[in-house]
N, CA, C and O of each residue as an XYZ file, in Angstrom:
404
protein
N      92.921     53.419     93.268
C      93.003     53.769     92.096
C      93.922     55.094     92.095
O      93.814     56.111     92.781
N      95.246     54.613     90.696
C      95.565     56.152     89.801
C      94.912     57.218     90.631
O      93.808     57.353     91.158
N      96.480     58.225     90.510
C      96.499     59.817     90.163
C      95.855     59.980     88.611
O      96.414     59.480     87.635
N      94.228     60.976     88.495
C      94.600     61.425     87.457
C      95.203     61.970     86.763
O      94.620     63.036     86.562
N      96.625     61.896     85.869
C      97.733     62.887     84.990
C      97.023     63.923     84.557
O      95.894     63.998     84.072
N      98.218     65.072     84.909
C      97.195     65.955     84.290
C      98.028     66.411     83.738
O      99.188     66.273     84.126
N      97.647     67.233     82.446
C      98.400     67.921     80.918
C      97.960     68.876     81.102
O      96.803     68.946     81.515
N      98.323     69.409     80.988
C      99.005     71.354     79.921
C      99.856     70.763     78.792
O     100.734     70.037     78.327
N      98.358     72.149     78.703
C      98.617     72.192     76.882
C      98.988     73.889     76.396
O      99.556     74.361     75.411
N      98.497     74.359     77.347
C      99.494     75.704     76.843
C     100.333     75.735     77.143
O     100.799     75.019     78.029
N     101.129     76.929     76.283
C     102.516     77.684     76.641
C     103.383     78.815     77.246
O     103.002     79.965     77.029
N     104.107     78.693     77.719
C     104.584     79.792     78.539
C     104.733     81.252     77.823
O     105.778     81.328     77.176
N     104.115     82.151     77.799
C     103.887     83.117     77.408
C     105.358     83.908     76.694
O     106.448     83.732     77.237
N     105.228     84.767     75.451
C     106.325     85.216     75.984
C     106.085     87.006     76.839
O     105.005     87.514     77.139
N     107.723     87.708     77.075
C     107.712     89.094     77.446
C     106.615     89.969     77.083
O     105.630     90.572     77.511
N     107.541     89.631     75.735
C     106.121     90.624     75.322
C     103.910     90.328     75.121
O     102.983     91.127     74.990
N     103.976     88.841     75.202
C     102.924     89.264     75.236
C     102.566     89.539     77.067
O     101.613     90.114     77.592
N     103.076     89.250     77.328
C     102.917     89.279     79.171
C     103.060     91.119     78.651
O     101.923     91.592     78.640
N     103.778     91.832     78.381
C     103.921     92.489     78.672
C     102.998     93.942     78.068
O     102.930     95.158     78.242
N     102.326     92.728     77.179
C     101.006     93.692     76.022
C      99.887     93.415     78.075
O      99.564     94.489     78.580
N      99.523     92.240     78.823
C      98.926     91.882     79.564
C      98.628     92.860     79.785
O      97.763     93.457     79.144
N      99.546     93.551     81.224
C     100.329     94.422     81.846
C      99.848     95.695     81.763
O      99.644     96.485     82.685
N      99.601     95.908     80.005
C      99.613     97.198     79.750
C      98.166     97.222     79.591
O      97.643     98.336     79.546
N      96.929     95.498     79.437
C      95.533     95.970     79.385
C      94.901     95.931     80.263
O      93.696     96.181     80.306
N      96.053     95.400     81.695
C      95.238     95.578     82.150
C      94.813     96.925     83.093
O      93.760     97.284     83.620
N      96.253     97.508     83.023
C      96.858     98.857     83.780
C      95.931     99.381     82.809
O      95.163     98.444     82.589
N      95.679    100.098     82.301
C      95.207    100.621     80.878
C      93.464    101.242     81.505
O      93.139    102.269     82.101
N      92.657    100.023     81.003
C      91.173     98.907     82.034
C      90.788     99.731     83.692
O      89.730    100.116     84.192
N      92.934     99.747     84.398
C      92.372     99.642     85.137
C      92.484    101.390     86.155
O      92.280    101.795     87.300
N      92.943    101.933     84.798
C      93.728    103.613     85.083
C      91.700    103.989     83.827
O      90.691    104.620     84.143
N      91.831    103.701     83.346
C      90.209    103.804     82.898
C      89.081    104.564     83.672
O      88.301    105.498     83.487
N      89.437    103.609     84.693
C      88.119    103.750     85.700
C      88.588    105.104     86.833
O      88.084    106.168     87.192
N      90.004    104.233     87.151
C      89.974    105.581     87.985
C      90.195    106.783     87.408
O      90.457    107.648     88.245
N      90.188    107.077     86.533
C      89.687    108.023     85.668
C      88.501    109.005     85.401
O      88.379    110.230     85.388
N      87.663    107.909     85.187
C      86.465    108.218     85.212
C      85.254    108.927     86.854
O      84.146    109.457     86.939
N      86.444    108.455     87.933
C      85.815    107.995     90.068
C      86.471    109.269     90.194
O      85.757    110.149     90.675
N      87.755    109.627     89.859
C      88.627    111.180     89.935
C      88.173    111.794     88.908
O      87.429    112.599     89.467
N      88.068    112.022     87.695
C      88.019    113.260     87.370
C      86.097    113.600     87.118
O      85.604    114.638     86.677
N      85.510    112.593     87.482
C      84.278    112.768     87.673
C      83.503    113.662     89.350
O      82.522    114.368     89.584
N      84.519    113.145     90.060
C      84.806    113.630     91.159
C      85.117    115.327     90.960
O      84.473    116.281     91.397
N      85.912    115.308     90.427
C      86.285    116.769     91.010
C      85.670    117.835     90.012
O      85.561    119.019     90.331
N      85.076    117.083     88.156
C      84.043    118.115     87.847
C      82.761    118.113     88.486
O      82.120    119.127     88.209
N      81.968    117.035     89.516
C      81.274    117.700     90.802
C      81.725    118.086     92.109
O      81.136    118.616     93.052
N      82.691    117.770     91.978
C      83.138    118.979     93.478
C      83.796    120.565     93.123
O      83.575    121.495     93.899
N      84.686    120.769     91.772
C      84.943    121.665     91.904
C      84.287    122.345     90.254
O      85.062    123.255     89.960
N      83.501    122.254     89.461
C      82.555    122.637     88.664
C      83.864    121.809     86.955
O      84.946    121.227     86.882
N      83.256    122.092     86.400
C      84.109    121.804     84.913
C      84.753    123.085     84.292
O      84.843    122.885     83.080
N      85.159    124.115     84.567
C      86.056    125.130     84.461
C      85.865    125.210     83.300
O      84.809    125.095     82.679
N      87.707    125.577     82.665
C      86.990    126.777     81.588
C      86.592    125.612     79.980
O      85.955    125.966     78.989
N      87.499    123.642     80.342
C      87.606    123.111     78.917
C      86.333    121.953     79.368
O      86.812    120.846     79.124
N      85.416    121.847     79.729
C      84.026    121.812     79.735
C      83.767    119.816     80.794
O      84.285    118.793     80.346
N      83.421    119.825     81.318
C      83.001    118.223     81.600
C      84.042    117.332     80.515
O      85.226    117.016     80.625
N      82.781    117.025     79.164
C      83.636    116.231     78.954
C      85.411    115.748     78.849
O      86.071    114.714     78.951
N      85.585    116.820     78.654
C      87.276    117.274     78.617
C      88.448    117.574     79.633
O      89.665    117.748     79.578
N      87.272    117.539     80.762
C      88.164    117.660     82.015
C      88.199    116.543     81.917
O      89.074    116.080     81.185
N      87.246    115.602     82.621
C      87.318    114.610     82.940
C      87.960    113.122     81.902
O      88.334    112.026     82.321
N      87.894    113.594     80.565
C      88.975    113.392     79.835
C      90.524    113.220     79.713
O      91.107    112.424     78.976
N      91.099    114.160     80.616
C      92.795    113.692     80.962
C      92.682    113.692     81.491
O      93.797    113.553     81.993
N      91.630    113.783     82.676
C      91.997    112.544     83.894
C      91.931    111.082     83.664
O      92.512    110.424     84.528
N      91.280    110.310     82.565
C      91.004    109.196     81.834
C      92.484    109.317     80.440
O      92.844    108.566     79.533
N      92.870    110.426     80.861
C      94.188    109.492     79.480
C      95.777    109.400     80.136
O      96.702    108.639     79.852
N      95.665    110.646     81.259
C      96.604    110.808     81.958
C      96.644    109.413     83.633
O      97.658    108.787     83.938
N      94.926    109.270     84.578
C      95.731    107.726     85.266
C      95.752    105.964     83.732
O      96.584    105.065     83.608
N      94.899    106.148     83.209
C      95.313    105.380     82.119
C      96.446    104.832     81.683
O      96.569    103.611     81.584
N      97.581    105.848     81.318
C      98.512    105.930     80.714
C      99.660    105.453     81.376
O     100.679    104.802     81.147
N      98.810    106.316     82.720
C     100.077    105.998     83.926
C     100.333    104.160     84.720
O     101.235    103.482     85.212
N      99.388    104.100     84.512
C      98.983    102.677     85.399
C      99.347    102.115     83.815
O     100.440    101.551     83.873
N      99.188    102.106     83.416
C      99.137    100.808     81.660
C     101.137    100.926     81.680
O     101.850    100.056     81.179
N     101.724    102.326     82.447
C     102.950    101.888     81.530
C     103.297    101.068     83.146
O     103.443     99.858     83.316
N     103.362    102.132     84.169
C     103.763    100.946     85.459
C     103.568     99.367     85.301
O     104.437     98.530     85.545
N     102.184     99.093     84.818
C     101.131     97.498     84.591
C     102.605     97.031     83.947
O     103.511     96.337     84.409
N     102.463     97.607     82.890
C     102.764     97.182     82.090
C     105.117     96.093     82.311
O     105.419     94.900     82.278
N     105.840     97.118     82.457
C     107.030     97.223     83.055
C     106.365     96.350     84.089
O     105.677     95.591     83.407
N     106.172     96.009     85.466
C     106.304     95.765     86.375
C     105.473     93.631     85.652
O     105.414     92.624     86.359
N     105.006     93.761     84.066
C     105.023     92.202     84.309
C     105.872     91.047     83.844
O     106.096     89.843     83.973
N     106.435     92.935     82.789
C     107.710     91.704     82.000
C     109.277     91.578     83.038
O     110.266     90.979     82.618
N     109.216     92.427     84.744
C     109.859     92.889     85.403
C     109.622     91.041     86.102
O     110.176     89.972     85.844
N     108.865     91.328     86.756
C     108.589     89.457     87.594
C     108.327     88.618     86.261
O     108.035     87.663     86.980
N     108.192     88.186     85.177
C     108.562     87.037     84.569
C     109.113     87.226     83.832
O     108.516     87.305     82.758
N     110.700     87.452     83.813
C     111.510     87.063     83.843
C     112.625     86.470     84.874
O     113.845     86.449     84.714
N     111.771     85.939     86.107
C     113.018     85.340     87.728
C     112.886     83.967     86.653
O     113.690     83.138     87.079
N     112.535     83.697     86.047
C     112.045     82.450     85.837
C     112.907     82.140     85.035
O     113.774     81.417     85.525
N     113.105     82.530     83.397
C     114.098     83.054     82.874
C     116.050     82.645     83.514
O     117.037     82.222     82.913
N     115.853     82.967     84.658
C     117.748     83.047     84.979
C     117.566     81.974     85.847
O     118.633     81.981     86.461
N     116.680     80.742     86.450
C     116.947     79.664     87.128
C     117.668     78.864     86.105
O     117.811     78.904     84.883
N     118.195     77.877     87.419
C     118.688     76.497     86.233
C     118.327     76.067     87.525
O     118.191     76.445     88.688
N     118.143     74.114     86.005
C     117.229     73.496     85.880
C     116.741     73.196     87.213
O     115.673     73.644     87.630
N     117.367     72.584     87.762
C     117.440     71.977     89.363
C     116.871     73.469     90.185
O     116.163     73.129     91.132
N     116.956     74.563     90.109
C     116.113     75.553     90.477
C     114.667     75.627     89.786
O     113.637     76.292     89.897
N     114.880     75.175     89.455
C     112.864     75.271     87.762
C     112.131     73.378     88.217
O     111.168     72.958     87.576
N     112.644     72.694     89.102
C     112.328     71.441     89.215
C     111.599     71.619     90.780
O     110.488     71.325     91.221
N     112.882     72.287     91.400
C     112.139     73.541     93.091
C     111.106     73.127     92.856
O     110.517     72.046     92.854
N     110.893     74.357     92.602
C     109.981     75.754     91.884
C     108.927     74.643     91.790
O     108.420     74.293     92.856
N     108.642     74.213     90.984
C     108.314     72.971     89.981
C     107.092     71.880     91.285
O     105.908     71.547     91.338
N     108.682     71.659     92.325
C     107.643     71.256     92.854
C     106.486     71.425     93.732
O     105.402     70.862     93.887
N     107.390     72.831     94.468
C     106.889     73.915     95.369
C     105.040     74.108     95.275
O     104.098     74.222     96.059
N     105.389     74.029     93.115
C     103.353     75.457     93.497
C     103.269     73.543     93.471
O     102.691     73.104     94.465
N     103.565     72.903     92.884
C     102.489     71.537     92.687
C     101.983     71.104     94.628
O     100.873     70.887     95.114
N     103.306     71.131     95.239
C     102.906     71.458     96.880
C     101.760     71.854     97.488
O     101.073     71.375     98.390
N     101.659     73.296     96.486
C     101.215     73.779     97.588
C     100.028     74.435     96.799
O      99.643     75.592     96.966
N      99.356     73.270     95.664
C      97.630     74.114     94.877
C      96.875     73.678     96.040
O      95.673     73.928     96.125
């Protein structure tokens, strides 16, 4: 019985699409981290002069911006390595990926 052919229907994402995906993932992680750390800070140290919601919001905005920035830059940096490969290197990489699936 012959092996089943694998058909790939999609295209590789552009760098801008990878940038947006990294930004969204980093922002989501940052929001969760900001809620956790902001909530902990309000519970342990009190809300302060700005109030609880504004304090937690500042934690959320700071961590979401930071995580989003670094994840988006990291995803673009990681995606550029395949564009610099020669056709033979791409072929070898494809063979290795198929071997170790």
